[in-house]
Each structure stands twice: as C-alpha cells, then as structure tokens.
mmCIF file of C-alpha atoms and ligand atoms in Angstrom:
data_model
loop_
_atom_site.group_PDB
_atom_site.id
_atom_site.type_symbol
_atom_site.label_atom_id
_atom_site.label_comp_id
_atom_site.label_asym_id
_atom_site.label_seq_id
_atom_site.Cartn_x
_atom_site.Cartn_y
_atom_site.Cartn_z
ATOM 1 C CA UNK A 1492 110.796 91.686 155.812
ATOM 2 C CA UNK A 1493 109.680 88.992 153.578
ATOM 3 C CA UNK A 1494 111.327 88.225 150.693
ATOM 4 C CA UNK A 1495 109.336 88.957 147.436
ATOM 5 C CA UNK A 1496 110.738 86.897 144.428
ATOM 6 C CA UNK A 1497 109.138 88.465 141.384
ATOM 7 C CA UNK A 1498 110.366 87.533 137.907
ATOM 8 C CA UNK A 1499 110.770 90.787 135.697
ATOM 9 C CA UNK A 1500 108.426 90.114 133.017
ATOM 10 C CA UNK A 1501 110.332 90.064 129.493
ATOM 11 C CA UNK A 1502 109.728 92.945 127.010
ATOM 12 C CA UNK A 1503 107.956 92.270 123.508
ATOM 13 C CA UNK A 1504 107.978 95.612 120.662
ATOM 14 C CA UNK A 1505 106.645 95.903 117.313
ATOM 15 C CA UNK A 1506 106.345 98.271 115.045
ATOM 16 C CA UNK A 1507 103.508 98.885 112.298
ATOM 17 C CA UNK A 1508 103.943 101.458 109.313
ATOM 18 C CA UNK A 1509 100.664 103.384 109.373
ATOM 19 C CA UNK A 1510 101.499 103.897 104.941
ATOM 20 C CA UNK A 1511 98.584 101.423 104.205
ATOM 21 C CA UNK A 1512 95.584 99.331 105.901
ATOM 22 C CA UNK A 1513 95.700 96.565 107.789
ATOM 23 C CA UNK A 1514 94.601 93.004 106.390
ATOM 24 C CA UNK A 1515 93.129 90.279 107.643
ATOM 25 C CA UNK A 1516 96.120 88.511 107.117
ATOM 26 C CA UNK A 1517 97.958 90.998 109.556
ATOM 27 C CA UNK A 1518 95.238 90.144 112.384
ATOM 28 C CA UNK A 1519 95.328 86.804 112.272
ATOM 29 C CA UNK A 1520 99.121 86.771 111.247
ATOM 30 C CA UNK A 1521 99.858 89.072 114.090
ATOM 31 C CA UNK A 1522 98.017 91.331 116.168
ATOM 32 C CA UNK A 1523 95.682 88.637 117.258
ATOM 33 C CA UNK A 1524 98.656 86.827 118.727
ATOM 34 C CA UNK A 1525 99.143 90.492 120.665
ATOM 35 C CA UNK A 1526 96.348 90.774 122.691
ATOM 36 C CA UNK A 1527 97.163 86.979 124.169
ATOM 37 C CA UNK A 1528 101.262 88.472 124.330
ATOM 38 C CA UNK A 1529 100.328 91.079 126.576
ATOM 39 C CA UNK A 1530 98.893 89.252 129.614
ATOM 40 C CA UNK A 1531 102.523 87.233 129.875
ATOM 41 C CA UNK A 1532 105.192 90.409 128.937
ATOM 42 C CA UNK A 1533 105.529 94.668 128.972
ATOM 43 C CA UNK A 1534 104.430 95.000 125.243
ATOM 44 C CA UNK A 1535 105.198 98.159 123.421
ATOM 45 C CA UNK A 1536 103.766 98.291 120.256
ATOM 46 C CA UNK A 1537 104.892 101.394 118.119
ATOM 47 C CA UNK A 1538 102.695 103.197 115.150
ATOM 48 C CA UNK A 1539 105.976 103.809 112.852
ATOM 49 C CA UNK A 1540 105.284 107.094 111.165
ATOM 50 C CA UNK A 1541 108.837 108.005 110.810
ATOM 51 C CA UNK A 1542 108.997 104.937 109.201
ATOM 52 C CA UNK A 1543 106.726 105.710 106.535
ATOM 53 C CA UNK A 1544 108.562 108.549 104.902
ATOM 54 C CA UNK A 1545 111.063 106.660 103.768
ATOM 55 C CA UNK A 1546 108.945 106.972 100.639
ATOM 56 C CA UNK A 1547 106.295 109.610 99.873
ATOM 57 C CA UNK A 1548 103.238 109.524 101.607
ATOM 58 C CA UNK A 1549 100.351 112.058 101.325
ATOM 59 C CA UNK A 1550 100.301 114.065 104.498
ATOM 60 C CA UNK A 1551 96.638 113.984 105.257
ATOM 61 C CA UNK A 1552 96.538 110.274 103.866
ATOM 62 C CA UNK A 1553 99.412 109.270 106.480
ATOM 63 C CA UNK A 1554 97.952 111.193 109.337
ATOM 64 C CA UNK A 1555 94.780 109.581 109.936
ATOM 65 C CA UNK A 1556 96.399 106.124 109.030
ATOM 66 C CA UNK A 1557 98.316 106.674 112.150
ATOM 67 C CA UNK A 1558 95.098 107.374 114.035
ATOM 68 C CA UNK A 1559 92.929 104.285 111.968
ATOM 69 C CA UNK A 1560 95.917 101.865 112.827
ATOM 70 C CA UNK A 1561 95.862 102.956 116.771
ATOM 71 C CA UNK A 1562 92.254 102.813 117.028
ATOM 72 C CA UNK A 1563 92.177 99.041 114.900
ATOM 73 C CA UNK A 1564 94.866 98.036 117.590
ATOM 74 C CA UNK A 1565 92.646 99.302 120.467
ATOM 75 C CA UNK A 1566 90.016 97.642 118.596
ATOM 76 C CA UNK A 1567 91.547 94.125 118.052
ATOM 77 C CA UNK A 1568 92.112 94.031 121.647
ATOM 78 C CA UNK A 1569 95.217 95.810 122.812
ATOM 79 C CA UNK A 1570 94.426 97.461 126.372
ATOM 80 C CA UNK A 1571 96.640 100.574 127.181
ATOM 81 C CA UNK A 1572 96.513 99.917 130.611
ATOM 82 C CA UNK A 1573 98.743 96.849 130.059
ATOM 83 C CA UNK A 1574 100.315 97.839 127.303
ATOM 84 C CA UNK A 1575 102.408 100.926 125.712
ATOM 85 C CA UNK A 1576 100.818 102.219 122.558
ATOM 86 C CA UNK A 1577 102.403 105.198 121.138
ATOM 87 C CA UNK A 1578 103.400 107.232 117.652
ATOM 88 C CA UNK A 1579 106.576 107.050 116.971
ATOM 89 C CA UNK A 1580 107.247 110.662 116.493
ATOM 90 C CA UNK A 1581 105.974 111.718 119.238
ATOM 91 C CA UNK A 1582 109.167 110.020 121.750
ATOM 92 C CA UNK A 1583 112.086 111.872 120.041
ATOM 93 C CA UNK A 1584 114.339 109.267 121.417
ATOM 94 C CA UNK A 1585 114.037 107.273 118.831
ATOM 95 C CA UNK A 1586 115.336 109.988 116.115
ATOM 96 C CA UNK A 1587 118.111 110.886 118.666
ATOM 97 C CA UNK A 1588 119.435 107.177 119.509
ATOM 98 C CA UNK A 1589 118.974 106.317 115.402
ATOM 99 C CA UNK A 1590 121.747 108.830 114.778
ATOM 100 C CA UNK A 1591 124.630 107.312 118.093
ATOM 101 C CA UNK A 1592 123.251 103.983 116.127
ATOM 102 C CA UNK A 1593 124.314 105.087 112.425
ATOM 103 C CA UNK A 1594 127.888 105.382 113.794
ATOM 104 C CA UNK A 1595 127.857 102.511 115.142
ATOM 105 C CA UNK A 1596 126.250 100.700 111.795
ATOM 106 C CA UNK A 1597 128.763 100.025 109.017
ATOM 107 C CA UNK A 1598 128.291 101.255 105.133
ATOM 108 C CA UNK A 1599 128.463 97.640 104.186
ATOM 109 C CA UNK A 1600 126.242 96.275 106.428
ATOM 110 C CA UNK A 1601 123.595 98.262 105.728
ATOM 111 C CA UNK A 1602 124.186 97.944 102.310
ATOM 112 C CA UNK A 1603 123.460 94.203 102.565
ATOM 113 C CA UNK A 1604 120.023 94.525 103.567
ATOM 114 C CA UNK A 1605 117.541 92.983 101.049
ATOM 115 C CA UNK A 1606 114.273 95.148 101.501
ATOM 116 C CA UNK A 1607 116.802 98.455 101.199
ATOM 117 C CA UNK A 1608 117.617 96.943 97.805
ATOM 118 C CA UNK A 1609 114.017 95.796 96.919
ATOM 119 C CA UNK A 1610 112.392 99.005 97.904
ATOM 120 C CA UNK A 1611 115.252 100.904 96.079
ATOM 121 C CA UNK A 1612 114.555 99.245 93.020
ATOM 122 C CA UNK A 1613 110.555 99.745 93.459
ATOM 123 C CA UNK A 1614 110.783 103.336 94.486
ATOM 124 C CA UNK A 1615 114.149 104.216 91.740
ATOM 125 C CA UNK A 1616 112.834 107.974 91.502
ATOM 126 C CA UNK A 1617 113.068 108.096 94.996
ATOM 127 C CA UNK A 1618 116.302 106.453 96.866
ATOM 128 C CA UNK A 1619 116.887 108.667 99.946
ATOM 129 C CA UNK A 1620 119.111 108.120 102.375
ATOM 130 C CA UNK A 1621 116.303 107.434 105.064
ATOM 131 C CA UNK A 1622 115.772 104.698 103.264
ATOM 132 C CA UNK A 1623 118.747 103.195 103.361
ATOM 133 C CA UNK A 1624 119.030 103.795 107.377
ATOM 134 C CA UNK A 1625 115.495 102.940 107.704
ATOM 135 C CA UNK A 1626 117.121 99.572 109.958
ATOM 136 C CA UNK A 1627 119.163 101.920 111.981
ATOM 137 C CA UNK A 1628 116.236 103.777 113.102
ATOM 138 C CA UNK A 1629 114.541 100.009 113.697
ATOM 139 C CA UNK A 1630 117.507 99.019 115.853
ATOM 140 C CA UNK A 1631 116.694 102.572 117.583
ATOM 141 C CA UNK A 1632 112.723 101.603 118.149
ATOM 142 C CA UNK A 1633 113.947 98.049 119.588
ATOM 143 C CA UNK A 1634 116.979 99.041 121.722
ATOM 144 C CA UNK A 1635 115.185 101.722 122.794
ATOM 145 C CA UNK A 1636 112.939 99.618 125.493
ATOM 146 C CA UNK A 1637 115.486 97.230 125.935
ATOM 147 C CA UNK A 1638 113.625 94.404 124.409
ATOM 148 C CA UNK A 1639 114.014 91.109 124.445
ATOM 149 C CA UNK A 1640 111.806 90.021 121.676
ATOM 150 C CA UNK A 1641 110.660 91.332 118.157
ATOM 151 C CA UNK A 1642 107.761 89.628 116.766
ATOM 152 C CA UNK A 1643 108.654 90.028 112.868
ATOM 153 C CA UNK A 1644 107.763 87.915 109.732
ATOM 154 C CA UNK A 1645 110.435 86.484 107.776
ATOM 155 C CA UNK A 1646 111.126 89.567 105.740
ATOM 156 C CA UNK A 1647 112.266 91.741 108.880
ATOM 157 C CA UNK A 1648 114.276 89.387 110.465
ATOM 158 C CA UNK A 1649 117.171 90.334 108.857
ATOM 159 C CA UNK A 1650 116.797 93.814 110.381
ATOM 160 C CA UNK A 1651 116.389 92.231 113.733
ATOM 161 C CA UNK A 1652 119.913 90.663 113.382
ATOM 162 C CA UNK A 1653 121.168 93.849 112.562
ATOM 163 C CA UNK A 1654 119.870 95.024 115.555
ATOM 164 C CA UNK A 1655 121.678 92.721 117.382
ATOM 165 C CA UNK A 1656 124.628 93.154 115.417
ATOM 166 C CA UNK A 1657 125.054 97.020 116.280
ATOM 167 C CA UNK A 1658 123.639 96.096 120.263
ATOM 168 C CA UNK A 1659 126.601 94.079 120.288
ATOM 169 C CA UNK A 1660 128.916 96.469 118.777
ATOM 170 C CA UNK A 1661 128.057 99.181 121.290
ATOM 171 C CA UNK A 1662 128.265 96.705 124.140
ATOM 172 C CA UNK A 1663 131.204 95.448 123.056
ATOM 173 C CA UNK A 1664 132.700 98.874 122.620
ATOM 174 C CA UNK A 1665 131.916 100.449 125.963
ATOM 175 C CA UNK A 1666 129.911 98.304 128.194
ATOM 176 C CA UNK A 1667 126.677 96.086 128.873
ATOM 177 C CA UNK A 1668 124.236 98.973 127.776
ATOM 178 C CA UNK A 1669 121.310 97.356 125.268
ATOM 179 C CA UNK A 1670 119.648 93.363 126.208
ATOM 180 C CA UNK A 1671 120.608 91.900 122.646
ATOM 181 C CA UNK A 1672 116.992 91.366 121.173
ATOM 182 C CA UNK A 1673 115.533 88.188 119.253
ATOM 183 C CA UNK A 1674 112.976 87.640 116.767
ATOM 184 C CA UNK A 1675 110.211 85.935 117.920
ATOM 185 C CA UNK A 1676 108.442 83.627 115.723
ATOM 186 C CA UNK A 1677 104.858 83.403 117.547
ATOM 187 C CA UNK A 1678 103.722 79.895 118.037
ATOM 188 C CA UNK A 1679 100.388 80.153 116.642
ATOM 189 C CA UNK A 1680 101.676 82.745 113.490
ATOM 190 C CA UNK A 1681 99.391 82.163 110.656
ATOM 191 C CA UNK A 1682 100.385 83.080 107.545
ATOM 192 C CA UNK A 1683 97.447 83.984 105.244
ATOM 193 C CA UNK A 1684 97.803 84.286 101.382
ATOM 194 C CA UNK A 1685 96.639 86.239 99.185
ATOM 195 C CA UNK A 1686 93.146 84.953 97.977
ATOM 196 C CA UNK A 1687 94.167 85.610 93.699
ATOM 197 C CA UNK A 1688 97.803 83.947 94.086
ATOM 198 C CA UNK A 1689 97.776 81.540 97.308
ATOM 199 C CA UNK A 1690 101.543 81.112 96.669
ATOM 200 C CA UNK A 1691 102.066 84.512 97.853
ATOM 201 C CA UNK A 1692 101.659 86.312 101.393
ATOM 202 C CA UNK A 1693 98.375 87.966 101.556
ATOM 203 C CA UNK A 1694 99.195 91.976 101.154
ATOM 204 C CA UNK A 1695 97.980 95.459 100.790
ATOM 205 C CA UNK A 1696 100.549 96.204 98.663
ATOM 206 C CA UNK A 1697 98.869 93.706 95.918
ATOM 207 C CA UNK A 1698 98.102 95.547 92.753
ATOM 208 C CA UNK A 1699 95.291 92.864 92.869
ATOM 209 C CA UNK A 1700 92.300 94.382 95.573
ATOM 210 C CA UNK A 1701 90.499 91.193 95.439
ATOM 211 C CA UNK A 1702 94.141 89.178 97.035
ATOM 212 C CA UNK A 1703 93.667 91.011 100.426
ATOM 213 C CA UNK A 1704 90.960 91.088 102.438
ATOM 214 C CA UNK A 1705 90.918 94.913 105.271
ATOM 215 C CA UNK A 1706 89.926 94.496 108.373
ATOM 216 C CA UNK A 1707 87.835 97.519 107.259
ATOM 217 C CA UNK A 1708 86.147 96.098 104.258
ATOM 218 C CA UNK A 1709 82.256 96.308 103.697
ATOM 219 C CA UNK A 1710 80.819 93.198 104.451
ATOM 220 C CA UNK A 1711 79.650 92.739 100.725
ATOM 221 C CA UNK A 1712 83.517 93.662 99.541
ATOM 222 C CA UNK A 1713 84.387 90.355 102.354
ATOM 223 C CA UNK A 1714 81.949 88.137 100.883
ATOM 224 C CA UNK A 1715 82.669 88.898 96.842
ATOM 225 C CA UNK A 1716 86.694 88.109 97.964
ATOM 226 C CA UNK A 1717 85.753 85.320 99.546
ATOM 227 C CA UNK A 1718 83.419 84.335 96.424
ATOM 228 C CA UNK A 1719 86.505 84.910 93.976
ATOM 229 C CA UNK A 1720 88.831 83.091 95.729
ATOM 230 C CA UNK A 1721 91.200 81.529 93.342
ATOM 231 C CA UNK A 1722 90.795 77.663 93.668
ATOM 232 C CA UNK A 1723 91.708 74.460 91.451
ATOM 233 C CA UNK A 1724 89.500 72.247 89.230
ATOM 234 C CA UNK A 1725 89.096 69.511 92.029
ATOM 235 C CA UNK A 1726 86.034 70.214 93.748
ATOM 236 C CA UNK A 1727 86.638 68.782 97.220
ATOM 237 C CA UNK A 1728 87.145 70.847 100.321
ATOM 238 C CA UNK A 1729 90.495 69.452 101.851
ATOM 239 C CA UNK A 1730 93.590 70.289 102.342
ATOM 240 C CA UNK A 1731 96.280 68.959 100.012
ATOM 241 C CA UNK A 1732 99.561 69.148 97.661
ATOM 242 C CA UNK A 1733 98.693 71.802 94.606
ATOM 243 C CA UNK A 1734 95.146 73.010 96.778
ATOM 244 C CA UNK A 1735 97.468 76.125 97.761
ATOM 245 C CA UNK A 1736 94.109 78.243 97.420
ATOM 246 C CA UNK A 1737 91.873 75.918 99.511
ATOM 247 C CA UNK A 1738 94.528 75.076 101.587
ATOM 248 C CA UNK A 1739 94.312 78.954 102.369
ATOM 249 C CA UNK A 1740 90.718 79.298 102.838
ATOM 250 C CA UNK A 1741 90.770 76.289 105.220
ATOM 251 C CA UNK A 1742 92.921 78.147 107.445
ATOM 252 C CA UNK A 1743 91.040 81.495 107.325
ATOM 253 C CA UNK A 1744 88.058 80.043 108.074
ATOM 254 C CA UNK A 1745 89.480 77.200 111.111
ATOM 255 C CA UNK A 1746 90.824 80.337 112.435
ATOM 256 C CA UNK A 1747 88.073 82.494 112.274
ATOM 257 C CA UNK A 1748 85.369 79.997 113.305
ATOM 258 C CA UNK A 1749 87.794 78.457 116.137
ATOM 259 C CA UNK A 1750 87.604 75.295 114.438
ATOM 260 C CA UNK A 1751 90.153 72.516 113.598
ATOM 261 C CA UNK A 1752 91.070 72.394 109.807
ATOM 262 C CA UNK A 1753 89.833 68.601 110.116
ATOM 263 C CA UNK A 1754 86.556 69.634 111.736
ATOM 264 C CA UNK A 1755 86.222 72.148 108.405
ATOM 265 C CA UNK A 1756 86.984 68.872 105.985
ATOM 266 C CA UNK A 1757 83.868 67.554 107.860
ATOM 267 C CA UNK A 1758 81.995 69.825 107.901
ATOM 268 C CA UNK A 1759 82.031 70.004 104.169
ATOM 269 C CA UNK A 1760 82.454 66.603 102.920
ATOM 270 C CA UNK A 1761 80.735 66.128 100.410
ATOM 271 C CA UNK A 1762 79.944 69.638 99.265
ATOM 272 C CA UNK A 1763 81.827 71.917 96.616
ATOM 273 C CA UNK A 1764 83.873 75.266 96.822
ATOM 274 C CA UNK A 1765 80.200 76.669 95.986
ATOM 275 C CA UNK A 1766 79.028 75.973 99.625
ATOM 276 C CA UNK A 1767 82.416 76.307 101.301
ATOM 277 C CA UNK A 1768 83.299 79.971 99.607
ATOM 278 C CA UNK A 1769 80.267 81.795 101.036
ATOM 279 C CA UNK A 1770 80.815 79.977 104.094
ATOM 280 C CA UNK A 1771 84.258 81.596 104.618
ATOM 281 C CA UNK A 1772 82.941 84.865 103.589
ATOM 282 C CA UNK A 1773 80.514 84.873 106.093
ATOM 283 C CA UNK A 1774 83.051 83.387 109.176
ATOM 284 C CA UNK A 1775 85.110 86.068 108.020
ATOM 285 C CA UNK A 1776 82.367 89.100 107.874
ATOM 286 C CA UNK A 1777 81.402 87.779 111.604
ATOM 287 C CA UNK A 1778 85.430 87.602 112.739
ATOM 288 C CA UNK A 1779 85.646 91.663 111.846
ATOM 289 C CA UNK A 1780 82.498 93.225 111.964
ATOM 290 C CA UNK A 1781 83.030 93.739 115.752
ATOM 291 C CA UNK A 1782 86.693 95.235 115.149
ATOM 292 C CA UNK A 1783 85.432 97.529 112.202
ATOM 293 C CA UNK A 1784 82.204 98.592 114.097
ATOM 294 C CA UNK A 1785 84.798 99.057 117.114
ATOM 295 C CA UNK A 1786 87.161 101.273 114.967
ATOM 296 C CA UNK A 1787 84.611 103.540 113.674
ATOM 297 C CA UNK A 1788 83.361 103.788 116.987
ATOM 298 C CA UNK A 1789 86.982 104.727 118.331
ATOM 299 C CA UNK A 1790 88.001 107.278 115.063
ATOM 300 C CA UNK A 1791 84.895 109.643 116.235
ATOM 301 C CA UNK A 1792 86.267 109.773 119.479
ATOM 302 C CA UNK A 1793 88.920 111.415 118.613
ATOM 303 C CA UNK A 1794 89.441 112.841 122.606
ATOM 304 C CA UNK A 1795 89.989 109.156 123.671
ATOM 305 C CA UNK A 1796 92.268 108.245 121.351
ATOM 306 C CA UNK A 1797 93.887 111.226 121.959
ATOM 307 C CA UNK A 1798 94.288 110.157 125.544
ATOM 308 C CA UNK A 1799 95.245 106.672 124.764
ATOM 309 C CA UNK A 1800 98.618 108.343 122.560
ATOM 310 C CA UNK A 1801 99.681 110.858 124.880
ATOM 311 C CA UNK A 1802 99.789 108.656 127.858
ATOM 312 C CA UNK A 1803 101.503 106.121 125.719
ATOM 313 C CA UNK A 1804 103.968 107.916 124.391
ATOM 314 C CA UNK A 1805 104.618 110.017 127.792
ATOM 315 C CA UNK A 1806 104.877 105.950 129.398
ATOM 316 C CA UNK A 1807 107.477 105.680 126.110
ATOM 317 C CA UNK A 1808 109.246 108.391 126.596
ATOM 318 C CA UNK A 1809 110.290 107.519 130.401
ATOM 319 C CA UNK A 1810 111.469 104.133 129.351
ATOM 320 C CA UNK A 1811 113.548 105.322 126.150
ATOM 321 C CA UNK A 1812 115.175 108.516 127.934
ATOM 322 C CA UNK A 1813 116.588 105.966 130.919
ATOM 323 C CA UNK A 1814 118.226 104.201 127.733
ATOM 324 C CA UNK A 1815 119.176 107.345 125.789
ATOM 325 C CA UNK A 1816 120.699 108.912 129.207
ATOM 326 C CA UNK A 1817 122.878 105.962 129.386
ATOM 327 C CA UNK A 1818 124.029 105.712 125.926
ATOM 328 C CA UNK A 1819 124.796 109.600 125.978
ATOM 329 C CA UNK A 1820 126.946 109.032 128.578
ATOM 330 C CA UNK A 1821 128.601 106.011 127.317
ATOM 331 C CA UNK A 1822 129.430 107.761 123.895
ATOM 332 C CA UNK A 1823 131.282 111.358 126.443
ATOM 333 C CA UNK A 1824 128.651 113.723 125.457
ATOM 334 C CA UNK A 1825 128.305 116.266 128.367
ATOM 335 C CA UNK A 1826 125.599 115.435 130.715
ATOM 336 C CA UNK A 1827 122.792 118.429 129.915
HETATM 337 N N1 LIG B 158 110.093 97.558 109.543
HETATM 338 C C1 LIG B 158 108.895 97.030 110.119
HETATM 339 C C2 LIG B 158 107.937 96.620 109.004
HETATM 340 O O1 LIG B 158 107.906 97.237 107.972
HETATM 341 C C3 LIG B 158 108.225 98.015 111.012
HETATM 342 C C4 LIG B 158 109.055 98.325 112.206
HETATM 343 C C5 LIG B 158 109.672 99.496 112.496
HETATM 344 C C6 LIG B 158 109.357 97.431 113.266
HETATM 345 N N2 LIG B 158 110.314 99.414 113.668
HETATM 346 C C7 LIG B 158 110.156 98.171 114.186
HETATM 347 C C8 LIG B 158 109.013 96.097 113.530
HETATM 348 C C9 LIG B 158 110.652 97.571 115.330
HETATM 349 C C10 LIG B 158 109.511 95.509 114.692
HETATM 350 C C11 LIG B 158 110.326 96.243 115.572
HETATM 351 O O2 LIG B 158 107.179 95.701 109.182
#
C-alpha cells in the first residue's frame, strides 16, 4: 500500500452575536478574511444566539438576525460545503460542556474579565449571571471543535486566554483532552473606524448612525455616510499624523477598489475631500450591493437556508459530541 502523507488541516472558529447588524467594518475587518481562511483550514463559524441573551433581546428582533447574519455570511462568500455554519442553539453541546467548564473556571478569574465589567456597568438593571459566564460558554464554543485558532479583535482576546487557561486546567487535571487554542490576528485585518469619530472602531453599537456604515444600507444611506464623513481643515487627500478621518476613508476605499493607499493619493492629487468623499461612497455602494442583493435574495429562500443550518449544525453536532463524550468520561459521569 502506498503511503499517503496528508497534513490534518488546522481548525479556525468564530463566533458572531446575531443582537445587531453587521458593518462594513466587520466585512472588511473580518469575514472577508473568511472566505480566503476556508480554502487553507476546517472553519466553523458559529451564529451565537445563546450569546445574545446575556442581555435582553426582542424575540422576533433576535430571530431573524440569526437568519439575516447566516444568509450575509453565505452571501459574503462562506460555502457550506467547505465550511460548518451553524446556530448555536441548535448543537446542545455547547450548553452542556459550558456547565463541566464553569467548574473548572474560577470566581476570580472570571471576575477579571473587562467586557463582563463594561457590559455590567452598561446594562446595571440587568447583571445576570449569564453574563458573567458568558466566557465560559465561549471557551465551550472553541473547545468544542478542538480548535486551534480564534480569529478575535483585541477586545475578545482576553476571553481567548481564558479559554486556554481552563483547556489547560482540564488537561492538566485529567489528561490531554482539548488542543489549547490561539487567537489569530489575520494578516490582512483591517480595522475600519467609525466615519463621525475616526479615533474609534467603526460600530453598530454607535449612538451615532452616520459612524457605521451596514452591509445592508440603501445605497443613498452609503453615499450620505460617506458624504458626512468627519474630516480635518486640510484639504489634501493623503494619509498623515492628525488625518485620522482621511486616513480612514483611504483605507475603505484601497480596500474596496483593490487599490494601494498610494495609488488612491494619486489618484486624487490635486483634488479635495469634495471629489474623494463621493468617490468612496460610490466604491463602497459597488463593494456591497452584490452581498445585500445576495442576502435578500437568500432571506426569501427561507427552505435553503433552512438546509444550509440543519446540515451545519447536524456536521456540528458530530464534531462537538466526540469532544463532549470524552470530557464526560474524563469528569466519571456514567457512560449513557
Ligand atoms: N464573544 C464574541 C463577540 O462578541 C462572540 C463569540 C462567541 C466568539 N463565541 C465565540 C468569538 C467563540 C470567537 C470564538 O465578538
């Protein structure tokens, strides 16, 4: 027999809270970087309703979220035939490894964590305890697959190391049962600021509509952000110290046009933010109408996307159960 060397391809998850919309700053942040992850590793990417709990949500509101978020990841690119694309709730792993995980999770530790104590302090008439194991269930969704990279921004990294703190705990404890994951900081991870405050990330939780731009605004909503774009009293389209807002609109549109930042100082030399605002409005109409028109496309076919979630989370479910078998075991729970 010949021998067949074949290298296990690593395993990438992320998880997105379906409790608001998705900007442009999360495509070309993020899920852009996806559809090029999944050619090279087994992605599992994770529609985190559970997550989204942790502080109220209106039911109808957060149900078709979950649907508009799996059918903008379908439409961004994301194949299901390569990839695992599921709803959290629907692989009840997750819930049942989050509580073996809480016991292995000290008070203190979890107490540390910096978005419990933001969000506690944003939400005050609402601190639940789900809340404050919100990471425990995170280390669940990540152990889970036994993943070897997280994709996160800055602000969840912290959870990732505490996913690696507990792996290492249980591992430590009994034996070699979870791959100790790592954030992974994607080479090409844009960040995109908000359009009224460039020194801040661009997001939808900005009481400020005109700072983010959806991926499924109207095409006249695109091009009046664009248009308000908050600037500086120099008038020249380059990138430079104290030019945080052109700086930002540079990047948008070199990344939605394909081109190099210094190929958009050329192209503009000469010409104000006048020219250069409706420019990136339009680049950036023409970057999501496809994605949008995709989307809507997708959300009336509600038996394909139907499809799409039950395989996924059926293709979920096998994975997590091998891992949930073994940790049952591990802990001296009776086999069922
Ligand atoms: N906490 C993440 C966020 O708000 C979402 C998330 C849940 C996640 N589970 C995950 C991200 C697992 C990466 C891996 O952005």
């Amino acid at each position: 027999m010949s021998e067949v060397i074949t290298e296990k391809k690593q395993t990438i998850f992320s998880g997105v809270q379906p409790s608001g919309k998705l900007t442009l700053g999360n495509y070309l942040g993020a899920l852009r970087n996806f559809t090029l992850l999944q050619e090279d590793y087994n992605c599992v990417y994770c529609v985190v309703d559970m997550h989204a709990i942790t502080v109220r949500q209106d039911p109808p509101t957060l149900r078709r979220q979950t649907l508009e978020v799996l059918a903008q990841y379908l439409a961004c690119g994301l194949d299901p035939a390569k990839s695992t694309l599921f709803i959290q709730s629907h692989v009840p792993a997750h819930a049942e490894l989050a509580w073996i995980l809480n016991c292995f999770t000290m008070f203190g530790e979890a107490s540390r964590m910096t978005q419990f104590k933001d969000k506690s302090q944003r939400h005050s008439d609402n601190v639940n305890v789900g809340l404050f194991t919100y990471p425990v269930l995170m280390a669940a969704d990540i152990l889970l697959y036994q993943t070897d990279k997280v994709p996160v921004g800055v602000d969840q990294k912290q959870h990732v190391e505490l996913a690696r703190n507990i792996a290492q705990r249980f591992n430590g404890t009994f034996s070699d049962t979870f791959v100790i994951p790592e954030p992974y900081i994607p080479r090409e991870g844009a960040k995109i600021m908000s359009l009224q405050d460039p020194l801040r990330k661009m997001s939808k939780s900005d009481e400020n509509a005109n700072g983010f731009i959806l991926l499924m605004d109207k095409p006249e909503d695109i091009m009046r952000k664009c248009k308000r774009a908050v600037t500086d009293s120099d008038t020249r389209v380059v990138r430079g110290e104290g030019k945080d807002g052109v700086n930002n609109l540079i990047t948008i549109y070199a990344l939605a046009t394909g081109k190099t930042p210094e190929e958009v100082e050329a192209e503009f030399a000469g010409r104000g933010y006048g020219d250069f605002k409706p420019a990136v409005g339009e680049a950036v109409v023409e970057l999501l109408r496809p994605i949008r028109e995709k989307t809507e496309d997708l959300l009336r076919n509600k038996d394909y996307l139907e499809s799409v979630y039950h395989e996924g989370a059926q293709k979920a479910a096998y994975q997590a159960r091998k891992t949930l078998d073994k940790v049952y075991r591990k802990v001296g729970f009776v086999q069922r």
